[in-house]
């Protein structure tokens, strides 16, 4: 039985994957490194800021210490804040879907985005108080496709449930449903032992299924408690 829902963020709730690509490219160009759209989507999308910068620079034959990477992240973060103030695009039904999930389940966000970016968007959507836990880039021990972030999300949800006095069995990975738009995210969720639903807002359905998605939807409006109950009717992992 599904007992908790974990959302990825960029490409799922906020339509800003293209913004992140543009900002990665902008900052890297200032360092003399070229990042193409194809390389970003085929090789780097799914990494957090640190992972993306590190891998792009490594592939370009460049070495970078943590302080250098931190400087790049800070520059990108400042530019994201400027773009956000000019207006971000949200996917249709983002707020409504998250609220519906939160009415039925504890909800977490697990993302490679910075915490400030996540909180800013959740406040804009009016749903910050509906999210029980956030695992952001600053929190994750390792970035996707490693399962660490989703396992941290599970721990955070357990802590929330314990603090709220919730009764019942301990939340397990097999009771968590993850909504992801990226291939690396699907791999991460499955590696954590969770159910993964892919949403076709960045990649095509067959790509999401090839990465291990248990189900695929075309938009947030599909994700309802009733759909979850119908699609994942019981604990099929025993």
Coordinates of C-alpha atoms in Angstrom, one line a residue:
X1 CA 0.0 0.0 0.0
X2 CA 1.3 3.5 -0.8
X3 CA 1.6 5.5 2.4
X4 CA 3.7 8.5 1.3
X5 CA 4.4 10.5 -1.9
X6 CA 7.7 12.1 -2.8
X7 CA 8.0 14.6 -5.6
X8 CA 11.0 15.6 -7.6
X9 CA 10.9 19.3 -8.2
X10 CA 12.4 20.7 -11.4
X11 CA 10.5 19.4 -14.4
X12 CA 7.7 18.0 -12.2
X13 CA 6.2 21.0 -10.4
X14 CA 8.1 24.0 -11.9
X15 CA 8.8 24.2 -15.6
X16 CA 12.4 25.4 -15.3
X17 CA 14.6 22.7 -16.7
X18 CA 15.3 25.0 -19.7
X19 CA 16.2 27.8 -17.2
X20 CA 18.7 25.6 -15.4
X21 CA 20.3 24.6 -18.7
X22 CA 20.6 28.2 -19.8
X23 CA 22.2 29.1 -16.5
X24 CA 24.6 26.2 -16.5
X25 CA 25.6 27.1 -20.0
X26 CA 26.0 30.8 -19.1
X27 CA 28.2 30.2 -16.1
X28 CA 30.3 27.6 -17.9
X29 CA 30.8 29.8 -20.9
X30 CA 32.3 32.4 -18.6
X31 CA 34.8 29.7 -17.6
X32 CA 35.6 28.8 -21.3
X33 CA 33.6 25.6 -21.3
X34 CA 30.8 24.8 -23.8
X35 CA 27.7 22.9 -22.7
X36 CA 25.3 21.8 -25.5
X37 CA 21.6 21.1 -25.1
X38 CA 22.1 17.5 -26.2
X39 CA 24.9 16.8 -23.8
X40 CA 22.9 18.4 -20.9
X41 CA 19.9 16.2 -21.5
X42 CA 21.7 13.0 -22.4
X43 CA 24.5 13.2 -19.8
X44 CA 24.0 15.7 -17.0
X45 CA 20.3 16.4 -16.4
X46 CA 19.4 14.8 -13.0
X47 CA 22.6 15.8 -11.3
X48 CA 22.5 18.5 -8.7
X49 CA 24.4 21.8 -9.3
X50 CA 27.6 20.5 -7.9
X51 CA 27.4 17.2 -9.7
X52 CA 26.6 18.9 -13.0
X53 CA 29.5 21.4 -12.8
X54 CA 31.9 18.7 -11.6
X55 CA 31.0 16.2 -14.4
X56 CA 31.0 18.9 -17.2
X57 CA 34.4 20.2 -16.1
X58 CA 35.8 16.8 -15.8
X59 CA 34.6 15.8 -19.2
X60 CA 36.2 19.0 -20.6
X61 CA 39.5 18.0 -19.1
X62 CA 39.3 20.6 -16.3
X63 CA 40.0 20.0 -12.6
X64 CA 38.0 21.9 -10.0
X65 CA 38.3 22.0 -6.2
X66 CA 35.3 22.3 -3.9
X67 CA 35.8 26.1 -3.4
X68 CA 35.7 26.6 -7.2
X69 CA 32.6 24.6 -7.6
X70 CA 30.9 26.4 -4.7
X71 CA 31.7 29.7 -6.5
X72 CA 30.0 28.5 -9.7
X73 CA 27.0 27.3 -7.8
X74 CA 26.7 30.7 -6.0
X75 CA 26.8 32.5 -9.4
X76 CA 24.2 30.2 -10.9
X77 CA 22.0 30.6 -7.8
X78 CA 22.1 34.4 -7.9
X79 CA 21.1 34.3 -11.5
X80 CA 18.3 31.9 -10.8
X81 CA 16.9 34.3 -8.2
X82 CA 16.9 37.1 -10.8
X83 CA 15.1 34.9 -13.3
X84 CA 12.6 33.7 -10.7
X85 CA 11.7 37.3 -9.8
X86 CA 10.9 37.9 -13.4
X87 CA 8.4 35.0 -13.3
X88 CA 8.6 31.2 -13.4
X89 CA 6.3 28.8 -15.2
X90 CA 4.6 26.1 -13.2
X91 CA 3.2 23.0 -14.8
X92 CA -0.6 22.8 -15.0
X93 CA -2.3 21.5 -11.8
X94 CA 1.0 21.7 -9.8
X95 CA -0.5 23.3 -6.7
X96 CA -3.8 21.3 -6.9
X97 CA -2.0 18.0 -7.3
X98 CA 0.4 18.6 -4.4
X99 CA -2.5 19.6 -2.2
X100 CA -4.5 16.5 -3.1
X101 CA -1.5 14.3 -2.3
X102 CA -0.9 16.1 1.0
X103 CA -4.6 15.5 1.9
X104 CA -4.1 11.8 1.6
X105 CA -0.4 11.2 2.4
X106 CA 2.6 12.8 3.9
X107 CA 4.5 14.5 1.1
X108 CA 8.2 15.2 0.6
X109 CA 10.3 16.9 -2.0
X110 CA 13.6 15.3 -3.1
X111 CA 15.5 17.4 -5.5
X112 CA 19.0 18.5 -6.6
X113 CA 17.7 22.1 -6.5
X114 CA 18.9 24.5 -3.8
X115 CA 16.6 24.7 -0.7
X116 CA 16.1 28.4 -1.3
X117 CA 14.8 27.7 -4.8
X118 CA 12.4 25.0 -3.6
X119 CA 11.0 27.1 -0.8
X120 CA 10.6 30.1 -3.1
X121 CA 8.5 28.1 -5.5
X122 CA 6.5 26.3 -2.9
X123 CA 5.6 29.7 -1.3
X124 CA 4.6 31.0 -4.8
X125 CA 2.3 28.0 -5.2
X126 CA 0.9 28.4 -1.7
X127 CA 1.8 24.9 -0.7
X128 CA 4.8 25.2 1.6
X129 CA 2.9 24.2 4.6
X130 CA 1.6 21.0 2.9
X131 CA 5.1 19.6 2.4
X132 CA 6.3 17.5 5.4
X133 CA 10.0 17.2 4.4
X134 CA 12.5 18.7 1.9
X135 CA 15.7 17.0 0.8
X136 CA 17.6 19.6 -1.2
X137 CA 21.0 19.8 -2.8
X138 CA 22.5 21.0 0.5
X139 CA 21.1 17.9 2.3
X140 CA 21.8 15.0 -0.1
X141 CA 24.8 12.9 0.6
X142 CA 25.0 12.0 -3.1
X143 CA 23.1 13.2 -6.1
X144 CA 20.8 11.2 -8.4
X145 CA 21.0 8.6 -9.9
X146 CA 22.4 7.5 -6.5
X147 CA 19.4 6.5 -4.3
X148 CA 20.8 8.4 -1.2
X149 CA 18.5 11.4 -1.6
X150 CA 15.3 9.2 -1.6
X151 CA 16.6 7.2 1.3
X152 CA 17.1 10.5 3.2
X153 CA 13.6 11.5 2.2
X154 CA 12.3 8.2 3.8
X155 CA 14.2 9.0 7.0
X156 CA 12.8 12.6 7.0
X157 CA 9.2 11.3 6.5
X158 CA 9.7 8.8 9.3
X159 CA 10.9 11.6 11.6
X160 CA 7.9 13.7 10.6
X161 CA 5.4 10.9 11.3
X162 CA 7.0 10.2 14.7
X163 CA 6.9 13.8 15.7
X164 CA 3.3 14.1 14.7
X165 CA 2.4 11.1 16.8
X166 CA 1.2 9.0 13.9
X167 CA 0.4 5.4 14.8
X168 CA 0.9 2.3 12.7
X169 CA 3.8 0.4 11.2
X170 CA 7.0 2.1 10.4
X171 CA 7.1 3.7 6.9
X172 CA 9.1 1.5 4.5
X173 CA 10.6 2.3 1.1
X174 CA 8.1 0.0 -0.6
X175 CA 5.3 2.2 0.8
X176 CA 6.6 5.3 -1.0
X177 CA 5.6 6.5 -4.4
X178 CA 8.0 8.8 -6.3
X179 CA 7.0 11.2 -9.1
X180 CA 10.0 11.9 -11.4
X181 CA 10.6 13.5 -14.8
X182 CA 14.2 12.5 -15.3
X183 CA 15.8 9.2 -16.2
X184 CA 18.4 9.6 -13.4
X185 CA 15.6 10.2 -11.0
X186 CA 13.7 7.1 -11.9
X187 CA 16.9 5.1 -11.4
X188 CA 17.5 6.8 -8.0
X189 CA 13.9 6.0 -6.8
X190 CA 14.1 2.4 -7.9
X191 CA 17.5 2.0 -6.3
X192 CA 15.9 3.1 -3.0
X193 CA 13.3 0.4 -3.3
X194 CA 10.4 2.7 -4.0
X195 CA 7.7 2.8 -6.6
X196 CA 8.5 5.2 -9.4
X197 CA 6.0 7.1 -11.6
X198 CA 7.5 8.9 -14.6
X199 CA 5.9 12.0 -16.0
X200 CA 6.4 12.9 -19.6
X201 CA 7.4 16.5 -19.1
X202 CA 11.1 16.1 -20.0
X203 CA 11.5 12.6 -21.5
X204 CA 9.3 10.4 -23.5
X205 CA 7.2 7.5 -22.0
X206 CA 9.4 4.7 -23.5
X207 CA 12.5 6.3 -22.1
X208 CA 11.0 6.6 -18.6
X209 CA 9.9 2.9 -18.8
X210 CA 13.3 1.8 -19.9
X211 CA 14.8 3.5 -16.9
X212 CA 12.5 1.4 -14.7
X213 CA 9.3 3.5 -14.2
X214 CA 6.5 1.4 -12.8
X215 CA 3.9 3.7 -14.4
X216 CA 4.0 6.7 -16.7
X217 CA 1.6 9.7 -16.7
X218 CA 1.4 12.6 -19.2
X219 CA 0.4 15.3 -16.7
X220 CA 0.0 16.1 -13.0
X221 CA -3.8 16.0 -13.3
X222 CA -3.6 12.2 -13.6
X223 CA -2.0 11.8 -10.2
X224 CA -4.9 11.5 -7.7
X225 CA -5.4 9.3 -4.6
X226 CA -7.9 7.3 -6.6
X227 CA -5.4 6.7 -9.5
X228 CA -2.7 5.6 -7.0
X229 CA -5.1 3.2 -5.3
X230 CA -6.1 1.7 -8.6
X231 CA -2.6 1.5 -10.0
X232 CA -0.8 0.3 -6.8
X233 CA -3.6 -1.5 -5.1
X234 CA -1.5 -3.4 -2.5
X235 CA 2.0 -4.2 -1.4
X236 CA 3.0 -6.4 -4.3
X237 CA 6.5 -6.8 -2.9
X238 CA 5.2 -8.7 0.0

